[in-house]
Amino acid sequence: MSEISEQDTEHYSNEPAPEMAPYVPRASADEIREKSMSLADSAINLRELIEAVPYPAIILEDHRQMVVYNQAFASLLKVLALPIVLGARPGDALHCKYALGCRAGCGTTSRCRMCPAFKTIISALNGKVATNRCTMNIKTSSVTSLTVEASAMPLTINGNRYILMSLRDLGKEMRRHHADRAFFHDILNATWVINSYINLLKSTPELSQNVYLERLSSATSNLIEGIGFHRNLANAQMGELKVNKGKIDVGQVLQEIADANKDDAYARVSLAVDTEAPKVEVNLDLTIFKQVLLSLLKGISDNSDMGTIIEVTFRRQGPKVNICFCDRNSVLSQEEIDHFNTIYSTQEHRTLNSYTLEILTREYLNGEISLTSEANEGTKCTLSLNDKENP
């Protein structure tokens, strides 16, 4: 059984929060240590029991504080770059932003009343087995939300009440579901465009056919690129995406995207690439680089009015290369910015786009995405690449 430090439980205040859920004071570090050791000495092999759970699992005592955890839970915290703290409540351990924003921690804010995971724990304390789906807003260096299926069941050991709680991560299932839905959505749209041009060719005088043939060729190329994009995303999710690096002229690639966008009859916006910028080269996989740029364009154009001109700039600052898409006329609310930054959110089709940007940019381009929106500057979406090979 893991050790517990004196400060683990005493870090949190036992004073009720101004707006709180049903108040339960925290047990002291000594009480948590005693209960943890009591479970270790129990006739029930608790360690084998909790390790048999295939998902991250913890055992809470009657103050809703953690006294035992399995290796899957430890691995989850390691992925999130969070410490393991015996005596912490679930929201404290997972850095729920509402728990961190209150001195009394998890279970003591007005938000906790609506938290499905909190309701699951309360049901178990009342002697009922419960399961709820919960999306937690968490504050870590790499993740902003975590969606889990939280299950809890009551236990009585040595006359004391405990709760066995598991947290099944639904993120992969949800992303796969949205990736499949987006794939069919994108492919059907592309084939509909191709079919429309074919019908126009059938009914148009020969003098106009060249125009539609060019558009048909462009639409077919978009379909092929779309299929390749979804294939790469699927491979990236499995960690099997192969990278073929080469020297890329950033300005040239951006201009090619701008030209293709100009020829797209269904494009919402047009691109104005900075033609006065000094030449910038990077050593990257061209296909992945273009897919990230196209996802960036889609992300910002979704919030732009039809016919908007998006300014595109690119600059090198030492090993850093910054590529910025700017809509001077768009100003986003903080909620819209949070939505863009929430990788695992599942509210809109745009979710897949955000996830695509995250996984391809971070894992395969060694870069990061930032979004800012101010009244006097407009909305800026910036791709920052760490290109040490071309200082």
XYZ file of C-alpha atoms in Angstrom:
391
model
C 0.000 0.000 0.000
C 1.337 3.424 -0.911
C 2.610 5.908 1.620
C 0.901 9.229 2.373
C 2.539 12.476 3.372
C 1.226 14.785 6.089
C 0.469 17.555 3.599
C -1.597 15.402 1.232
C -4.900 15.957 3.040
C -3.988 19.067 5.012
C -3.371 20.985 1.778
C -7.130 21.474 1.500
C -9.273 23.632 3.730
C -11.936 22.012 5.906
C -13.899 25.231 5.878
C -17.177 25.103 3.903
C -17.062 26.892 0.540
C -19.431 29.882 0.031
C -21.407 27.940 -2.619
C -21.036 24.283 -1.908
C -22.448 20.862 -2.563
C -23.425 18.739 0.501
C -20.532 19.358 2.867
C -18.332 16.544 4.164
C -15.157 17.556 6.033
C -11.910 15.866 5.069
C -10.272 13.140 7.083
C -6.817 13.935 8.440
C -3.626 12.407 7.099
C -3.485 10.108 10.146
C -7.031 8.856 9.525
C -6.294 8.183 5.865
C -3.084 6.353 6.787
C -4.926 4.240 9.343
C -7.672 3.278 6.905
C -5.171 2.516 4.162
C -3.216 0.201 6.480
C -6.451 -1.389 7.687
C -7.350 -2.293 4.125
C -3.877 -3.736 3.576
C -4.359 -5.997 6.603
C -7.886 -7.022 5.580
C -8.724 -10.663 4.935
C -9.930 -9.543 1.501
C -7.081 -9.250 -0.994
C -8.016 -5.719 -2.025
C -4.984 -5.270 -4.215
C -5.950 -8.244 -6.389
C -9.547 -7.049 -6.459
C -8.767 -3.545 -7.694
C -6.072 -4.689 -10.127
C -8.660 -7.010 -11.698
C -10.624 -3.936 -12.800
C -9.512 -3.305 -16.422
C -9.872 0.477 -16.107
C -8.402 3.113 -13.797
C -9.930 2.348 -10.400
C -9.713 3.747 -6.874
C -11.162 2.978 -3.456
C -12.575 5.904 -1.514
C -13.372 5.976 2.178
C -16.519 7.601 3.581
C -15.075 11.127 3.298
C -14.748 10.476 -0.465
C -10.950 10.392 -0.190
C -8.707 7.950 -2.018
C -7.048 5.195 0.031
C -6.147 2.665 -2.697
C -5.599 2.882 -6.475
C -4.661 0.419 -9.198
C -1.861 0.603 -11.737
C -4.240 1.696 -14.499
C -5.141 4.775 -12.432
C -1.469 5.459 -11.782
C -0.811 5.203 -15.537
C -3.640 7.641 -16.273
C -2.153 10.220 -13.928
C 1.276 9.640 -15.444
C -0.115 10.348 -18.939
C -1.684 13.543 -17.590
C 1.622 14.434 -15.859
C -0.101 14.542 -12.460
C 1.166 13.298 -9.080
C -0.513 10.456 -7.175
C -1.877 11.723 -3.875
C -3.475 9.417 -1.340
C -6.160 11.235 0.613
C -7.156 13.312 -2.422
C -10.691 13.273 -3.750
C -11.188 12.282 -7.422
C -11.510 15.859 -8.715
C -8.405 16.878 -6.770
C -6.361 13.975 -8.165
C -7.457 14.661 -11.761
C -6.995 18.447 -11.458
C -10.627 19.311 -12.167
C -10.574 23.056 -12.801
C -13.541 23.628 -10.486
C -11.891 21.690 -7.669
C -8.633 23.590 -8.170
C -10.543 26.864 -8.147
C -11.889 26.254 -4.631
C -9.813 26.066 -1.439
C -11.991 23.215 -0.140
C -11.472 21.192 -3.341
C -13.516 18.432 -4.983
C -17.166 18.109 -3.997
C -17.540 21.529 -2.381
C -18.525 23.876 -5.220
C -21.926 24.646 -6.695
C -20.733 22.978 -9.911
C -20.257 19.710 -8.033
C -24.010 19.411 -7.574
C -24.289 18.787 -11.336
C -21.172 16.622 -11.715
C -22.141 13.081 -12.878
C -19.046 11.558 -11.240
C -19.914 13.237 -7.928
C -23.501 11.940 -8.180
C -22.114 8.445 -8.809
C -20.082 8.604 -5.589
C -23.043 9.898 -3.567
C -25.218 7.045 -4.881
C -22.580 4.533 -3.778
C -22.404 6.146 -0.328
C -26.171 5.612 -0.151
C -25.694 1.918 -0.872
C -26.469 1.898 -4.597
C -24.413 0.819 -7.591
C -24.303 3.676 -10.118
C -22.795 4.527 -13.515
C -22.734 7.932 -15.204
C -20.901 9.468 -18.139
C -18.892 12.515 -17.127
C -16.813 15.076 -19.039
C -14.336 16.682 -16.664
C -12.731 20.034 -17.414
C -9.177 19.442 -16.249
C -6.118 21.663 -16.085
C -2.927 19.986 -17.266
C -0.158 20.953 -19.657
C -1.527 18.886 -22.555
C -5.197 18.032 -21.961
C -8.182 20.264 -21.231
C -10.955 17.704 -20.784
C -11.449 14.034 -20.048
C -14.626 12.056 -20.751
C -15.125 8.903 -18.692
C -17.786 6.411 -17.714
C -17.699 6.672 -13.919
C -18.965 3.595 -12.045
C -19.137 3.176 -8.281
C -20.282 0.459 -5.904
C -20.448 0.375 -2.093
C -18.151 -1.864 -0.036
C -18.135 -2.686 3.678
C -14.782 -3.831 5.046
C -14.025 -4.307 8.743
C -17.262 -2.480 9.530
C -16.233 0.622 7.559
C -17.875 2.008 4.409
C -15.835 2.272 1.224
C -16.507 2.905 -2.464
C -14.951 1.068 -5.390
C -14.889 3.527 -8.300
C -13.719 2.913 -11.885
C -13.164 5.467 -14.654
C -13.401 4.069 -18.175
C -11.901 6.518 -20.669
C -14.384 7.132 -23.487
C -12.097 9.454 -25.427
C -10.880 6.904 -27.996
C -14.365 5.522 -28.614
C -15.798 9.011 -29.068
C -13.011 10.103 -31.400
C -13.436 6.929 -33.473
C -17.182 7.549 -33.668
C -16.703 11.152 -34.773
C -13.914 10.195 -37.183
C -16.223 7.650 -38.857
C -19.076 10.155 -39.025
C -16.792 12.870 -40.407
C -15.340 10.468 -42.986
C -18.752 9.650 -44.462
C -19.798 13.304 -44.233
C -16.718 14.513 -46.131
C -16.761 11.747 -48.751
C -20.474 12.174 -49.474
C -19.983 15.937 -49.858
C -17.071 15.439 -52.258
C -18.906 12.870 -54.382
C -22.003 15.102 -54.479
C -19.862 17.920 -55.936
C -18.391 15.565 -58.545
C -21.837 14.281 -59.478
C -23.110 17.869 -59.840
C -20.350 18.753 -62.301
C -21.006 15.573 -64.284
C -24.668 16.534 -64.598
C -23.660 20.038 -65.704
C -21.361 18.553 -68.343
C -24.251 16.519 -69.694
C -26.504 19.523 -70.069
C -24.006 22.279 -70.994
C -23.011 23.369 -74.510
C -19.573 22.154 -75.538
C -18.045 25.650 -75.375
C -18.459 25.646 -71.572
C -17.282 22.119 -70.932
C -13.644 23.012 -70.319
C -14.609 25.070 -67.265
C -16.541 22.189 -65.739
C -13.837 19.688 -66.624
C -11.314 21.754 -64.672
C -13.676 21.977 -61.712
C -14.403 18.270 -61.954
C -10.676 17.558 -61.924
C -10.258 19.782 -58.847
C -13.180 18.127 -57.065
C -11.761 14.680 -57.800
C -8.378 15.745 -56.409
C -10.131 17.010 -53.259
C -11.834 13.625 -52.874
C -8.514 11.795 -53.156
C -6.906 14.174 -50.645
C -9.873 13.737 -48.296
C -9.551 9.959 -48.321
C -5.808 10.295 -47.724
C -6.444 12.668 -44.840
C -8.779 10.242 -43.050
C -6.392 7.375 -43.695
C -3.535 9.346 -42.145
C -5.685 10.311 -39.167
C -6.616 6.665 -38.564
C -2.945 5.646 -38.783
C -1.966 8.494 -36.443
C -4.497 7.316 -33.866
C -2.907 3.859 -34.012
C 0.616 5.310 -33.900
C 1.334 3.827 -37.334
C 1.581 6.942 -39.490
C 4.799 6.909 -41.530
C 6.638 10.209 -41.915
C 8.582 11.179 -45.039
C 10.473 14.384 -44.298
C 11.799 16.740 -46.918
C 12.643 20.412 -47.390
C 9.476 22.478 -47.874
C 9.050 26.068 -49.046
C 6.378 27.348 -46.633
C 5.313 30.298 -48.799
C 4.926 28.107 -51.880
C 2.735 25.575 -50.031
C 0.551 28.345 -48.600
C 0.132 29.907 -52.062
C -0.858 26.510 -53.515
C -3.533 26.180 -50.820
C -4.718 29.724 -51.527
C -4.960 29.019 -55.272
C -6.862 25.769 -54.729
C -9.200 27.539 -52.326
C -9.800 30.251 -54.934
C -10.887 27.632 -57.481
C -13.246 25.988 -54.979
C -16.748 27.245 -55.816
C -17.943 26.280 -52.324
C -15.167 27.976 -50.316
C -16.431 30.281 -47.574
C -13.330 32.477 -47.506
C -10.382 33.528 -49.653
C -6.711 33.634 -48.626
C -4.294 36.527 -48.994
C -0.775 35.131 -48.532
C 1.996 37.571 -47.608
C 4.060 37.724 -50.803
C 6.638 40.104 -49.304
C 7.797 37.670 -46.615
C 11.346 36.290 -46.786
C 11.641 32.689 -47.975
C 11.135 30.174 -45.163
C 11.979 26.475 -45.451
C 11.169 23.659 -43.029
C 12.087 19.986 -42.947
C 8.736 18.191 -42.580
C 6.398 15.651 -44.122
C 4.638 17.619 -46.889
C 1.354 15.664 -46.745
C 0.960 16.040 -42.978
C 2.005 19.690 -43.145
C -0.635 20.469 -45.789
C -3.322 18.587 -43.868
C -2.620 20.584 -40.734
C -2.715 23.853 -42.698
C -6.043 22.857 -44.279
C -7.437 21.966 -40.843
C -6.267 25.348 -39.564
C -8.021 27.041 -42.470
C -11.207 25.096 -41.762
C -11.028 25.928 -38.057
C -10.870 29.677 -38.623
C -13.218 29.806 -41.639
C -15.970 28.065 -39.636
C -16.184 31.268 -37.591
C -15.808 33.673 -40.531
C -18.524 35.325 -42.601
C -18.973 34.230 -46.197
C -16.552 36.066 -48.505
C -14.090 37.002 -45.756
C -10.437 37.505 -46.712
C -8.094 35.588 -44.394
C -4.619 37.106 -44.101
C -1.837 34.513 -44.016
C 1.616 35.436 -42.704
C 4.699 33.327 -41.989
C 7.957 34.210 -40.262
C 11.018 32.444 -38.897
C 12.352 33.432 -35.471
C 15.435 31.305 -34.856
C 14.332 27.649 -34.740
C 10.666 28.714 -34.535
C 8.470 29.124 -37.617
C 5.123 30.814 -37.037
C 2.313 30.572 -39.596
C -0.706 32.751 -38.803
C -4.222 32.775 -40.289
C -5.966 36.035 -39.352
C -9.586 37.139 -39.785
C -9.592 40.854 -38.966
C -13.396 41.016 -38.784
C -14.014 38.082 -36.451
C -14.039 38.261 -32.654
C -14.728 35.061 -30.701
C -16.150 34.719 -27.223
C -14.113 33.002 -24.524
C -16.512 30.057 -24.749
C -15.770 29.663 -28.472
C -12.029 29.842 -27.818
C -12.346 27.212 -25.070
C -14.319 25.014 -27.463
C -11.573 25.250 -30.078
C -8.970 24.323 -27.464
C -10.991 21.424 -26.042
C -9.553 18.430 -27.847
C -11.918 15.827 -26.449
C -15.138 17.856 -26.641
C -17.884 16.075 -28.588
C -20.436 18.787 -29.224
C -19.854 19.519 -32.925
C -18.415 18.103 -36.138
C -15.620 20.642 -35.681
C -14.350 18.467 -32.818
C -12.562 16.154 -35.229
C -10.805 19.128 -36.755
C -9.507 20.230 -33.343
C -8.349 16.707 -32.548
C -6.684 16.392 -35.954
C -4.756 19.595 -35.341
C -3.661 18.386 -31.942
C -2.468 14.874 -32.777
C -0.834 15.664 -36.136
C 0.749 18.923 -34.971
C 2.110 17.703 -31.665
C 3.136 14.160 -32.606
C 4.273 14.577 -36.207
C 5.234 18.229 -36.779
C 6.740 18.986 -33.360
C 4.543 22.059 -33.142
C 1.626 23.625 -31.331
C -1.547 25.571 -32.126
C -2.717 28.761 -30.441
C -5.895 30.778 -30.922
C -6.377 34.411 -29.903
C -9.235 36.798 -30.517
C -9.283 40.503 -29.676
C -11.520 43.374 -30.753
C -8.708 45.412 -32.344
C -6.757 42.478 -33.823
C -9.450 40.018 -34.926
C -9.113 36.250 -34.632
C -5.688 34.702 -35.158
C -4.942 30.989 -35.422
C -1.208 30.315 -35.288
C 0.817 27.208 -36.049
C 4.222 27.308 -34.317
C 6.806 24.803 -35.548
C 10.053 23.947 -33.809
C 12.347 23.498 -36.809
C 15.824 23.107 -35.348
C 17.177 21.577 -38.570
C 16.846 24.892 -40.448
C 17.901 27.661 -38.000
